[in-house]
Tab-separated table of C-alpha atoms and ligand atoms in Angstrom:
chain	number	residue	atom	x	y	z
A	1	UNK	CA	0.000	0.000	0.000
A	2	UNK	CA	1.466	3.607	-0.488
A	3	UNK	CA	0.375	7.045	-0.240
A	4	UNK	CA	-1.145	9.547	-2.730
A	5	UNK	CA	-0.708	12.605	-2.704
A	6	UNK	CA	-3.505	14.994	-4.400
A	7	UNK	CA	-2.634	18.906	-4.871
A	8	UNK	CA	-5.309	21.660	-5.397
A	9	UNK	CA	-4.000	24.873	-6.336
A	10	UNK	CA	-5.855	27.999	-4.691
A	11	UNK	CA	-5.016	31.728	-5.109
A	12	UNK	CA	-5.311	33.763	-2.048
A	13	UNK	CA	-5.695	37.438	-2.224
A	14	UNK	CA	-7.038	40.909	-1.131
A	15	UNK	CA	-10.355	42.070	-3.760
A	16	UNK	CA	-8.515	45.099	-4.812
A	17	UNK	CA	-5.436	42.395	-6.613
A	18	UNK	CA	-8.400	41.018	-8.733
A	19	UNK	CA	-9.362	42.417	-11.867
A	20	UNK	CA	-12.011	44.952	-12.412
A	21	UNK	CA	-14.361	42.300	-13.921
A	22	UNK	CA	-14.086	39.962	-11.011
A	23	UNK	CA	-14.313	42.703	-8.269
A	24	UNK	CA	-17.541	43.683	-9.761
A	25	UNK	CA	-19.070	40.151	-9.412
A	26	UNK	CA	-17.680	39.815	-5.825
A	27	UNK	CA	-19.429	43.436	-5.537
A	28	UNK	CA	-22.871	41.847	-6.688
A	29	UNK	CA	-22.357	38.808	-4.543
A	30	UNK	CA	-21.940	40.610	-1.675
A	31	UNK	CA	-25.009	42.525	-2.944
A	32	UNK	CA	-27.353	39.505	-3.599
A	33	UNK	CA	-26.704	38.972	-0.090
A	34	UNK	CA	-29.665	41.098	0.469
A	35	UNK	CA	-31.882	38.860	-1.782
A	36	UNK	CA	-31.430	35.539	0.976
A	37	UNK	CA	-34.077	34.411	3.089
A	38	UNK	CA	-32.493	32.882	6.005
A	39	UNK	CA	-35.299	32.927	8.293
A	40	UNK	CA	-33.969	29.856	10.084
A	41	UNK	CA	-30.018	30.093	9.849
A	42	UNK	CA	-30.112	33.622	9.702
A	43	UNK	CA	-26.800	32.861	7.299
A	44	UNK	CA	-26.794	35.132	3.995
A	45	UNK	CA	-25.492	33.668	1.406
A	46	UNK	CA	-24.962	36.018	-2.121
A	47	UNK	CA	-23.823	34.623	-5.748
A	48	UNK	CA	-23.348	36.082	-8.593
A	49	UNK	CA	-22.580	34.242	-12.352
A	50	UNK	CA	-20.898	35.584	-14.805
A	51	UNK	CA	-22.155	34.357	-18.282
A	52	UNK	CA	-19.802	33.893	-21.311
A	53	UNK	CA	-21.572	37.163	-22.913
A	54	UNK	CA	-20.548	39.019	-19.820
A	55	UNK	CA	-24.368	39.091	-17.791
A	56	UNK	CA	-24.476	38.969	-14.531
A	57	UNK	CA	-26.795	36.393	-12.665
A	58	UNK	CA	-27.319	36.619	-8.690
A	59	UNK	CA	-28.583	34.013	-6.587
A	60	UNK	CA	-29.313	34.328	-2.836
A	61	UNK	CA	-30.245	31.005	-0.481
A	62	UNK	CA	-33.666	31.164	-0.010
A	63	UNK	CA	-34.861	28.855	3.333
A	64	UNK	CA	-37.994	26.812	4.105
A	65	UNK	CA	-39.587	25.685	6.938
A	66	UNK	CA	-39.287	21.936	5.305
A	67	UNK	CA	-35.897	22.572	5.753
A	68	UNK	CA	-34.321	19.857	2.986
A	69	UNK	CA	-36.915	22.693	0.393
A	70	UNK	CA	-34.552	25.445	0.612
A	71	UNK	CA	-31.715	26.204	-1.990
A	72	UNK	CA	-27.693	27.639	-1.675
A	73	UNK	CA	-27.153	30.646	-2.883
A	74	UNK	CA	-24.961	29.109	-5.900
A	75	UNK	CA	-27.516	26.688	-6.958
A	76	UNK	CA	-30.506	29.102	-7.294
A	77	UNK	CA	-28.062	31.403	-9.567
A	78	UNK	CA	-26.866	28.336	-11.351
A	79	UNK	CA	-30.173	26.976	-11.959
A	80	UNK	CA	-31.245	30.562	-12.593
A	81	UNK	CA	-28.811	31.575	-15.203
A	82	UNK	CA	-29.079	27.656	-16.948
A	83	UNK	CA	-32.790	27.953	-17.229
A	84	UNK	CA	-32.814	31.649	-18.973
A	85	UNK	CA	-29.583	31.305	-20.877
A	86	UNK	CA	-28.909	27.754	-21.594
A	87	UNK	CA	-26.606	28.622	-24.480
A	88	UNK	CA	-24.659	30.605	-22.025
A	89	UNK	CA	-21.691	29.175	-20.507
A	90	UNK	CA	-20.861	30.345	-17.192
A	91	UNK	CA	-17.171	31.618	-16.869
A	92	UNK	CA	-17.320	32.444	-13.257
A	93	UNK	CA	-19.094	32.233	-10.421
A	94	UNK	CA	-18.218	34.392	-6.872
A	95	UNK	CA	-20.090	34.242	-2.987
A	96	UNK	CA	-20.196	36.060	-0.398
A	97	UNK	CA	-22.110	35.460	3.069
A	98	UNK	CA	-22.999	37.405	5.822
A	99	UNK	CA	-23.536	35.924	9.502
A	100	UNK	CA	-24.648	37.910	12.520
A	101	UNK	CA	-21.688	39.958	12.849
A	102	UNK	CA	-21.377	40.911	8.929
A	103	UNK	CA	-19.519	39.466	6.459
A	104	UNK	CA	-17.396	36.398	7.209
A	105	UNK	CA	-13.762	37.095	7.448
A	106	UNK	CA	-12.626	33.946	6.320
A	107	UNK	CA	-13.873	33.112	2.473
A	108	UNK	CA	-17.237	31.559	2.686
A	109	UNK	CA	-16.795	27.971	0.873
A	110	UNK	CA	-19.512	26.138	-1.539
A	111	UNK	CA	-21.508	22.804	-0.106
A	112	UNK	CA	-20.864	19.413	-1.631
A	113	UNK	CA	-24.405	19.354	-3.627
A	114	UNK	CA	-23.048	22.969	-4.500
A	115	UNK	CA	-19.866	22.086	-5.640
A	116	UNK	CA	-21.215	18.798	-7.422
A	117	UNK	CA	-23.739	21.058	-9.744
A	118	UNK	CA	-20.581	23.387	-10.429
A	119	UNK	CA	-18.714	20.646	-11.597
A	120	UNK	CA	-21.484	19.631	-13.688
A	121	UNK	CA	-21.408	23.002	-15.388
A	122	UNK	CA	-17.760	22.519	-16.154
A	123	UNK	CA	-18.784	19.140	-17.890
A	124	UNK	CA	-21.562	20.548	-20.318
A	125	UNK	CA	-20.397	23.761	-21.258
A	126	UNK	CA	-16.494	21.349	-21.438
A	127	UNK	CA	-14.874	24.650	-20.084
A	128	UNK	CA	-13.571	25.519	-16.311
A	129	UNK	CA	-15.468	28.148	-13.801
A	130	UNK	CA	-13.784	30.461	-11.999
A	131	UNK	CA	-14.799	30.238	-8.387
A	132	UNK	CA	-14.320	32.843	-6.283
A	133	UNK	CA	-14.825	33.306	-2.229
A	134	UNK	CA	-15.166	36.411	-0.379
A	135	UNK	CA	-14.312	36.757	2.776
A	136	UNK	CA	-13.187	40.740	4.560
A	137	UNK	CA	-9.747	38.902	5.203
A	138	UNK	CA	-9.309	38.080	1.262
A	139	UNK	CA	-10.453	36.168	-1.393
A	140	UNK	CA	-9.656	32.626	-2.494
A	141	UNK	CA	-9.685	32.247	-6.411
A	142	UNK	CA	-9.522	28.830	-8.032
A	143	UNK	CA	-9.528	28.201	-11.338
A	144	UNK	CA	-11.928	25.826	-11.727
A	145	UNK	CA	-14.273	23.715	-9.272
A	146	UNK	CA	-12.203	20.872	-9.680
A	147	UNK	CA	-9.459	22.455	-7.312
A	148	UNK	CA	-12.753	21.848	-4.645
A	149	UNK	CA	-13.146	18.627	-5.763
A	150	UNK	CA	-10.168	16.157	-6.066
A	151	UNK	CA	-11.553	12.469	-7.097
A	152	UNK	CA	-14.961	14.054	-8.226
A	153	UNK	CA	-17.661	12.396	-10.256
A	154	UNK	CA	-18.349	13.107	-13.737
A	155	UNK	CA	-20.609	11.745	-16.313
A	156	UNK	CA	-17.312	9.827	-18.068
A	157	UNK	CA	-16.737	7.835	-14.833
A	158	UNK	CA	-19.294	6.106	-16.057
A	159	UNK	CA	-17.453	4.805	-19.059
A	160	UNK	CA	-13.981	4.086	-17.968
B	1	LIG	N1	-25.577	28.071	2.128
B	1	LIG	C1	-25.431	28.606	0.886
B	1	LIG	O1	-26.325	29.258	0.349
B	1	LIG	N2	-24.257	28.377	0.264
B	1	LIG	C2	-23.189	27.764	0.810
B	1	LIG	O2	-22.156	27.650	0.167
B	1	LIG	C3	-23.275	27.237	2.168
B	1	LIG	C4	-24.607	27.265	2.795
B	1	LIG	C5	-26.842	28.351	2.827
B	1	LIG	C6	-27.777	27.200	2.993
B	1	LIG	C7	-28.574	27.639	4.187
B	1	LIG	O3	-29.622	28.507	3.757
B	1	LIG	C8	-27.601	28.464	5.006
B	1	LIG	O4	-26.554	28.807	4.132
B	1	LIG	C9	-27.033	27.742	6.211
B	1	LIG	O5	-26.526	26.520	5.844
């Protein structure tokens, strides 16, 4: 038996390093943040998608009282942006959350089922999506959502 070593590559940095395209969808993810209803968590969670023509889609959790009803704030601007502009690939995709004391400090980071429908993005439009998470400390940018996801699950697993 021996070890395996997987690496993920993750940029860290401060909002003002990225460029002027990606601050403004970091801008309208901290934004969408007002869009959430987190009755029960009280956890407000903003996205915003940029689409290959250069829209902007936001998504915002929205909570139920049948708890396993409610929807992340990636997958309601996923399933948003897929279901008005199907021909659109999505080239990037940032969130932001706020908790009781603001927004978090450390980069808020996307949910398995989140990550999972990301990935499936990657596979249909067969190009990466640039991820990135806000936090007030910095800002963790990945180039795609397989640096979330090492061993992940993809249609072609199916046929190897
Ligand atoms: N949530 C998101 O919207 N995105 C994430 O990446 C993590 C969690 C939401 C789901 C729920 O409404 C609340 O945050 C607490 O889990």
């Amino acid at each position: 038996m021996k070890d395996i070593k997987l690496e993920i590559n993750i940029q860290y940095c401060q909002v003002d390093e990225l460029s002027e395209e990606d601050r403004e969808l970091v801008t309208v993810a901290k934004e969408a943040t007002q869009n959430s209803y987190a009755k029960y968590s009280h956890f407000c969670v903003g996205a915003a998608i940029r689409l290959g023509d250069g829209r902007i889609i936001k998504g915002a959790n929205q909570e139920n009282a049948a708890f396993p009803s409610g929807l992340c704030a990636e997958r309601t601007a996923v399933f948003a942006a897929q279901a008005n502009y199907p021909e659109q690939p999505i080239t990037t995709l940032a969130i932001a959350a706020k908790n009781e004391y603001g927004f978090t400090g450390e980069p808020v980071t996307p949910c398995g089922s989140c990550r999972q429908v990301m990935l499936e993005i990657e596979d249909r439009y067969q190009q990466p999506v640039k991820i990135l998470l806000y936090g007030t400390h910095g800002v963790y940018a990945l180039k795609s959502i397989k640096d979330l996801m090492p061993l992940c699950f993809v249609d072609e697993n199916m046929h190897k």
